[in-house]
Tab-separated table of N, CA, C and O in Angstrom:
chain	number	residue	atom	x	y	z
B	259	TYR	N	2.198	-11.249	-2.030
B	259	TYR	CA	2.914	-12.147	-1.155
B	259	TYR	C	3.959	-12.905	-1.951
B	259	TYR	O	3.737	-13.251	-3.103
B	260	GLN	N	5.076	-13.160	-1.283
B	260	GLN	CA	6.146	-13.939	-1.876
B	260	GLN	C	6.803	-14.697	-0.739
B	260	GLN	O	7.132	-14.097	0.305
B	261	ASP	N	6.950	-15.987	-0.892
B	261	ASP	CA	7.509	-16.829	0.176
B	261	ASP	C	6.708	-16.666	1.469
B	261	ASP	O	7.277	-16.585	2.559
B	262	ASN	N	5.384	-16.596	1.338
B	262	ASN	CA	4.472	-16.439	2.490
B	262	ASN	C	4.703	-15.171	3.294
B	262	ASN	O	4.397	-15.124	4.480
B	263	ARG	N	5.254	-14.147	2.656
B	263	ARG	CA	5.481	-12.869	3.339
B	263	ARG	C	4.916	-11.744	2.479
B	263	ARG	O	5.051	-11.748	1.261
B	264	PHE	N	4.299	-10.770	3.138
B	264	PHE	CA	3.797	-9.599	2.430
B	264	PHE	C	4.962	-8.832	1.835
B	264	PHE	O	5.957	-8.585	2.497
B	265	ARG	N	4.835	-8.453	0.562
B	265	ARG	CA	5.874	-7.666	-0.103
B	265	ARG	C	5.368	-6.290	-0.514
B	265	ARG	O	6.013	-5.296	-0.246
B	266	ALA	N	4.207	-6.249	-1.190
B	266	ALA	CA	3.717	-4.949	-1.663
B	266	ALA	C	2.266	-5.059	-2.111
B	266	ALA	O	1.814	-6.116	-2.533
B	267	ALA	N	1.567	-3.927	-2.028
B	267	ALA	CA	0.193	-3.801	-2.528
B	267	ALA	C	0.017	-2.383	-3.046
B	267	ALA	O	0.645	-1.451	-2.553
B	268	VAL	N	-0.840	-2.236	-4.040
B	268	VAL	CA	-1.097	-0.918	-4.614
B	268	VAL	C	-2.609	-0.745	-4.784
B	268	VAL	O	-3.324	-1.694	-5.091
B	269	ILE	N	-3.070	0.473	-4.549
B	269	ILE	CA	-4.469	0.833	-4.748
B	269	ILE	C	-4.512	1.960	-5.766
B	269	ILE	O	-3.734	2.918	-5.677
B	270	TRP	N	-5.423	1.848	-6.727
B	270	TRP	CA	-5.603	2.867	-7.757
B	270	TRP	C	-6.796	3.718	-7.375
B	270	TRP	O	-7.877	3.216	-7.106
B	271	GLN	N	-6.613	5.036	-7.336
B	271	GLN	CA	-7.682	5.983	-7.027
B	271	GLN	C	-7.898	6.879	-8.244
B	271	GLN	O	-7.047	7.702	-8.568
B	272	ALA	N	-9.043	6.683	-8.908
B	272	ALA	CA	-9.375	7.530	-10.063
B	272	ALA	C	-9.700	8.932	-9.578
B	272	ALA	O	-10.428	9.112	-8.609
B	273	MET	N	-9.137	9.926	-10.243
B	273	MET	CA	-9.327	11.328	-9.881
B	273	MET	C	-9.826	12.072	-11.117
B	273	MET	O	-9.020	12.519	-11.939
B	274	PRO	N	-11.148	12.187	-11.292
B	274	PRO	CA	-11.688	12.851	-12.483
B	274	PRO	C	-11.091	14.249	-12.684
B	274	PRO	O	-11.043	15.059	-11.768
B	275	GLY	N	-10.603	14.481	-13.896
B	275	GLY	CA	-10.051	15.792	-14.242
B	275	GLY	C	-8.628	16.014	-13.774
B	275	GLY	O	-8.044	17.065	-14.037
B	276	ARG	N	-8.056	15.048	-13.077
B	276	ARG	CA	-6.674	15.191	-12.582
B	276	ARG	C	-5.937	13.867	-12.794
B	276	ARG	O	-6.511	12.873	-13.215
B	277	SER	N	-4.668	13.857	-12.459
B	277	SER	CA	-3.900	12.618	-12.530
B	277	SER	C	-4.428	11.638	-11.492
B	277	SER	O	-4.690	12.016	-10.350
B	278	ASP	N	-4.597	10.382	-11.908
B	278	ASP	CA	-5.013	9.358	-10.961
B	278	ASP	C	-3.875	9.077	-9.993
B	278	ASP	O	-2.699	9.262	-10.315
B	279	ARG	N	-4.233	8.614	-8.817
B	279	ARG	CA	-3.229	8.340	-7.781
B	279	ARG	C	-3.080	6.847	-7.554
B	279	ARG	O	-4.040	6.089	-7.624
B	280	LEU	N	-1.854	6.465	-7.289
B	280	LEU	CA	-1.550	5.116	-6.825
B	280	LEU	C	-1.063	5.243	-5.392
B	280	LEU	O	-0.177	6.051	-5.104
B	281	TRP	N	-1.658	4.461	-4.508
B	281	TRP	CA	-1.250	4.434	-3.100
B	281	TRP	C	-0.561	3.101	-2.871
B	281	TRP	O	-1.089	2.051	-3.212
B	282	LEU	N	0.613	3.142	-2.302
B	282	LEU	CA	1.462	1.970	-2.214
B	282	LEU	C	1.792	1.623	-0.770
B	282	LEU	O	2.072	2.506	0.036
B	283	ALA	N	1.758	0.339	-0.483
B	283	ALA	CA	2.248	-0.185	0.794
B	283	ALA	C	3.255	-1.277	0.445
B	283	ALA	O	2.984	-2.108	-0.419
B	284	ALA	N	4.411	-1.236	1.077
B	284	ALA	CA	5.448	-2.219	0.744
B	284	ALA	C	6.290	-2.524	1.961
B	284	ALA	O	6.532	-1.655	2.803
B	285	SER	N	6.752	-3.756	2.028
B	285	SER	CA	7.678	-4.127	3.095
B	285	SER	C	9.055	-3.565	2.763
B	285	SER	O	9.348	-3.230	1.619
B	286	SER	N	9.889	-3.464	3.756
B	286	SER	CA	11.221	-2.880	3.541
B	286	SER	C	12.105	-3.768	2.675
B	286	SER	O	13.061	-3.287	2.081
B	287	ASP	N	11.786	-5.057	2.574
B	287	ASP	CA	12.616	-5.972	1.780
B	287	ASP	C	11.899	-6.430	0.505
B	287	ASP	O	12.229	-7.453	-0.058
B	288	GLY	N	10.952	-5.647	0.025
B	288	GLY	CA	10.160	-6.058	-1.136
B	288	GLY	C	10.587	-5.449	-2.447
B	288	GLY	O	9.764	-5.302	-3.345
B	289	GLY	N	11.850	-5.094	-2.618
B	289	GLY	CA	12.325	-4.374	-3.794
B	289	GLY	C	11.914	-4.956	-5.132
B	289	GLY	O	11.282	-4.284	-5.941
B	290	GLU	N	12.279	-6.208	-5.404
B	290	GLU	CA	11.950	-6.811	-6.698
B	290	GLU	C	10.451	-6.991	-6.861
B	290	GLU	O	9.904	-6.747	-7.943
B	291	ALA	N	9.771	-7.400	-5.806
B	291	ALA	CA	8.320	-7.563	-5.868
B	291	ALA	C	7.640	-6.216	-6.094
B	291	ALA	O	6.664	-6.122	-6.839
B	292	LEU	N	8.162	-5.183	-5.472
B	292	LEU	CA	7.609	-3.839	-5.633
B	292	LEU	C	7.748	-3.370	-7.075
B	292	LEU	O	6.794	-2.874	-7.677
B	293	THR	N	8.916	-3.546	-7.646
B	293	THR	CA	9.131	-3.166	-9.049
B	293	THR	C	8.181	-3.939	-9.957
B	293	THR	O	7.539	-3.356	-10.838
B	294	ALA	N	8.057	-5.252	-9.746
B	294	ALA	CA	7.166	-6.076	-10.567
B	294	ALA	C	5.715	-5.616	-10.436
B	294	ALA	O	4.990	-5.530	-11.439
B	295	LEU	N	5.283	-5.308	-9.235
B	295	LEU	CA	3.915	-4.840	-9.017
B	295	LEU	C	3.663	-3.507	-9.724
B	295	LEU	O	2.635	-3.327	-10.375
B	296	LEU	N	4.598	-2.582	-9.615
B	296	LEU	CA	4.432	-1.278	-10.259
B	296	LEU	C	4.454	-1.399	-11.787
B	296	LEU	O	3.690	-0.716	-12.472
B	297	LEU	N	5.295	-2.264	-12.322
B	297	LEU	CA	5.303	-2.485	-13.775
B	297	LEU	C	3.973	-3.078	-14.237
B	297	LEU	O	3.414	-2.663	-15.256
B	298	HIS	N	3.460	-4.038	-13.490
B	298	HIS	CA	2.166	-4.642	-13.807
B	298	HIS	C	1.063	-3.583	-13.764
B	298	HIS	O	0.206	-3.526	-14.655
B	299	THR	N	1.089	-2.742	-12.747
B	299	THR	CA	0.094	-1.682	-12.599
B	299	THR	C	0.168	-0.703	-13.768
B	299	THR	O	-0.857	-0.309	-14.323
B	300	ARG	N	1.364	-0.319	-14.159
B	300	ARG	CA	1.523	0.603	-15.288
B	300	ARG	C	0.989	-0.009	-16.578
B	300	ARG	O	0.359	0.670	-17.382
B	301	ARG	N	1.217	-1.318	-16.781
B	301	ARG	CA	0.686	-1.980	-17.976
B	301	ARG	C	-0.844	-2.002	-17.945
B	301	ARG	O	-1.501	-1.743	-18.948
B	302	ASP	N	-1.413	-2.336	-16.779
B	302	ASP	CA	-2.874	-2.393	-16.663
B	302	ASP	C	-3.525	-1.023	-16.837
B	302	ASP	O	-4.660	-0.928	-17.292
B	303	LEU	N	-2.819	0.008	-16.451
B	303	LEU	CA	-3.365	1.368	-16.530
B	303	LEU	C	-2.699	2.191	-17.639
B	303	LEU	O	-2.675	3.414	-17.587
B	304	ALA	N	-2.184	1.513	-18.654
B	304	ALA	CA	-1.463	2.202	-19.730
B	304	ALA	C	-2.347	3.204	-20.464
B	304	ALA	O	-1.846	4.166	-21.045
B	305	TRP	N	-3.645	3.026	-20.427
B	305	TRP	CA	-4.579	3.943	-21.091
B	305	TRP	C	-4.714	5.261	-20.339
B	305	TRP	O	-5.245	6.225	-20.875
B	306	LYS	N	-4.220	5.328	-19.104
B	306	LYS	CA	-4.253	6.569	-18.332
B	306	LYS	C	-3.098	7.455	-18.782
B	306	LYS	O	-1.977	6.993	-18.946
B	307	GLN	N	-3.363	8.737	-18.976
B	307	GLN	CA	-2.305	9.636	-19.420
B	307	GLN	C	-1.317	9.949	-18.312
B	307	GLN	O	-0.146	10.165	-18.564
B	308	SER	N	-1.801	10.012	-17.085
B	308	SER	CA	-0.923	10.444	-15.999
B	308	SER	C	-1.286	9.723	-14.702
B	308	SER	O	-2.449	9.622	-14.345
B	309	LEU	N	-0.276	9.202	-14.040
B	309	LEU	CA	-0.436	8.561	-12.742
B	309	LEU	C	0.516	9.204	-11.746
B	309	LEU	O	1.665	9.493	-12.085
B	310	LEU	N	0.040	9.427	-10.549
B	310	LEU	CA	0.895	9.903	-9.460
B	310	LEU	C	1.000	8.798	-8.434
B	310	LEU	O	-0.002	8.185	-8.071
B	311	LEU	N	2.191	8.563	-7.965
B	311	LEU	CA	2.433	7.548	-6.946
B	311	LEU	C	2.729	8.254	-5.634
B	311	LEU	O	3.730	8.967	-5.532
B	312	ASP	N	1.851	8.102	-4.669
B	312	ASP	CA	2.079	8.672	-3.340
B	312	ASP	C	2.763	7.625	-2.483
B	312	ASP	O	2.221	6.540	-2.245
B	313	TYR	N	3.959	7.962	-2.044
B	313	TYR	CA	4.771	7.005	-1.300
B	313	TYR	C	5.780	7.803	-0.483
B	313	TYR	O	6.259	8.842	-0.932
B	314	PRO	N	6.126	7.340	0.714
B	314	PRO	CA	7.056	8.095	1.568
B	314	PRO	C	8.415	8.343	0.899
B	314	PRO	O	8.966	7.455	0.252
B	315	ALA	N	8.930	9.525	1.076
B	315	ALA	CA	10.225	9.907	0.510
B	315	ALA	C	11.333	9.009	1.049
B	315	ALA	O	11.351	8.650	2.222
B	316	GLY	N	12.236	8.622	0.166
B	316	GLY	CA	13.406	7.864	0.560
B	316	GLY	C	13.193	6.369	0.721
B	316	GLY	O	14.131	5.642	1.007
B	317	LYS	N	11.988	5.885	0.526
B	317	LYS	CA	11.701	4.456	0.686
B	317	LYS	C	11.695	3.773	-0.673
B	317	LYS	O	11.017	4.212	-1.593
B	318	SER	N	12.461	2.714	-0.831
B	318	SER	CA	12.474	1.889	-2.050
B	318	SER	C	12.640	2.710	-3.330
B	318	SER	O	12.035	2.415	-4.353
B	319	VAL	N	13.475	3.714	-3.273
B	319	VAL	CA	13.657	4.633	-4.405
B	319	VAL	C	14.086	3.892	-5.668
B	319	VAL	O	13.525	4.125	-6.749
B	320	GLU	N	15.036	2.996	-5.563
B	320	GLU	CA	15.533	2.288	-6.746
B	320	GLU	C	14.463	1.386	-7.349
B	320	GLU	O	14.345	1.278	-8.570
B	321	ALA	N	13.666	0.730	-6.510
B	321	ALA	CA	12.589	-0.133	-7.009
B	321	ALA	C	11.545	0.688	-7.747
B	321	ALA	O	11.035	0.273	-8.791
B	322	VAL	N	11.220	1.857	-7.231
B	322	VAL	CA	10.230	2.736	-7.864
B	322	VAL	C	10.780	3.260	-9.195
B	322	VAL	O	10.087	3.254	-10.210
B	323	LYS	N	12.034	3.673	-9.215
B	323	LYS	CA	12.652	4.159	-10.456
B	323	LYS	C	12.750	3.046	-11.490
B	323	LYS	O	12.540	3.285	-12.681
B	324	ALA	N	13.060	1.820	-11.045
B	324	ALA	CA	13.179	0.690	-11.966
B	324	ALA	C	11.851	0.382	-12.652
B	324	ALA	O	11.830	-0.194	-13.742
B	325	ALA	N	10.745	0.791	-12.050
B	325	ALA	CA	9.427	0.586	-12.641
B	325	ALA	C	9.036	1.743	-13.563
B	325	ALA	O	7.923	1.771	-14.081
B	326	GLY	N	9.943	2.696	-13.758
B	326	GLY	CA	9.702	3.774	-14.705
B	326	GLY	C	9.099	5.035	-14.119
B	326	GLY	O	8.739	5.942	-14.852
B	327	PHE	N	9.003	5.120	-12.805
B	327	PHE	CA	8.481	6.333	-12.181
B	327	PHE	C	9.629	7.314	-11.967
B	327	PHE	O	10.769	6.918	-11.748
B	328	HIS	N	9.306	8.595	-12.040
B	328	HIS	CA	10.288	9.655	-11.840
B	328	HIS	C	9.930	10.402	-10.565
B	328	HIS	O	8.767	10.728	-10.334
B	329	LEU	N	10.946	10.698	-9.773
B	329	LEU	CA	10.716	11.447	-8.547
B	329	LEU	C	10.473	12.910	-8.902
B	329	LEU	O	11.282	13.530	-9.571
B	330	ARG	N	9.339	13.444	-8.464
B	330	ARG	CA	8.980	14.825	-8.784
B	330	ARG	C	9.058	15.736	-7.576
B	330	ARG	O	9.455	16.865	-7.668
B	331	ARG	N	8.603	15.245	-6.451
B	331	ARG	CA	8.629	16.058	-5.239
B	331	ARG	C	8.685	15.127	-4.041
B	331	ARG	O	8.340	13.959	-4.112
B	332	THR	N	9.116	15.681	-2.957
B	332	THR	CA	9.249	14.909	-1.726
B	332	THR	C	8.045	15.173	-0.839
B	332	THR	O	7.690	16.317	-0.586
B	333	LEU	N	7.430	14.114	-0.398
B	333	LEU	CA	6.321	14.223	0.536
B	333	LEU	C	6.837	13.953	1.944
B	333	LEU	O	7.612	13.031	2.162
B	334	VAL	N	6.417	14.748	2.865
B	334	VAL	CA	6.790	14.541	4.261
B	334	VAL	C	5.628	13.801	4.912
B	334	VAL	O	4.513	14.309	4.987
B	335	TRP	N	5.900	12.620	5.349
B	335	TRP	CA	4.869	11.783	5.953
B	335	TRP	C	5.069	11.735	7.459
B	335	TRP	O	6.177	11.833	7.962
B	336	MET	N	3.986	11.532	8.159
B	336	MET	CA	4.077	11.337	9.600
B	336	MET	C	4.611	9.941	9.855
B	336	MET	O	4.298	9.008	9.128
B	337	GLU	N	5.411	9.827	10.871
B	337	GLU	CA	5.945	8.525	11.250
B	337	GLU	C	5.633	8.260	12.708
B	337	GLU	O	5.521	9.185	13.508
B	338	TRP	N	5.480	6.999	13.014
B	338	TRP	CA	5.254	6.579	14.388
B	338	TRP	C	6.227	5.464	14.697
B	338	TRP	O	6.301	4.473	13.971
B	339	ASP	N	7.004	5.647	15.746
B	339	ASP	CA	7.991	4.656	16.137
B	339	ASP	C	7.340	3.679	17.106
B	339	ASP	O	7.127	3.996	18.288
B	340	ALA	N	7.006	2.495	16.608
B	340	ALA	CA	6.309	1.493	17.415
B	340	ALA	C	7.208	0.871	18.470
B	340	ALA	O	6.719	0.210	19.396
B	341	SER	N	8.517	1.089	18.385
B	341	SER	CA	9.424	0.490	19.347
B	341	SER	C	9.483	1.286	20.653
B	341	SER	O	9.988	0.799	21.655
B	342	LYS	N	8.963	2.517	20.656
B	342	LYS	CA	8.959	3.358	21.859
B	342	LYS	C	7.605	3.269	22.551
B	342	LYS	O	6.567	3.227	21.871
B	343	PRO	N	7.601	3.283	23.872
B	343	PRO	CA	6.289	3.288	24.555
B	343	PRO	C	5.586	4.634	24.349
B	343	PRO	O	6.219	5.678	24.362
B	344	HIS	N	4.305	4.577	24.083
B	344	HIS	CA	3.510	5.784	23.854
B	344	HIS	C	2.294	5.754	24.753
B	344	HIS	O	1.677	4.725	24.967
B	345	GLU	N	1.953	6.928	25.276
B	345	GLU	CA	0.735	7.056	26.063
B	345	GLU	C	-0.401	7.486	25.147
B	345	GLU	O	-0.221	8.336	24.287
B	346	ILE	N	-1.545	6.893	25.340
B	346	ILE	CA	-2.717	7.262	24.574
B	346	ILE	C	-3.605	8.098	25.480
B	346	ILE	O	-4.015	7.672	26.546
B	347	ALA	N	-3.864	9.325	25.055
B	347	ALA	CA	-4.649	10.249	25.881
B	347	ALA	C	-6.123	9.977	25.765
B	347	ALA	O	-6.635	9.492	24.835
């Protein structure tokens, strides 16, 4: 939180025998907070050889790069447009 508003959160998922995963949730205006959080996470997990960050393609790219992550592949995520009326079956 910053200025009483949610900016970003990260969850670390240990994956025995594979690269550990980081799952990220961030607000659209959380760029600096997102970079700071990812840098903090990398420092805390510096003993890990490899981390993968799962995050929607095209979102906060500069903030993620500023934290030292490299884009390797694009993930296609499902999206739901909350502004449109939807019927629930």
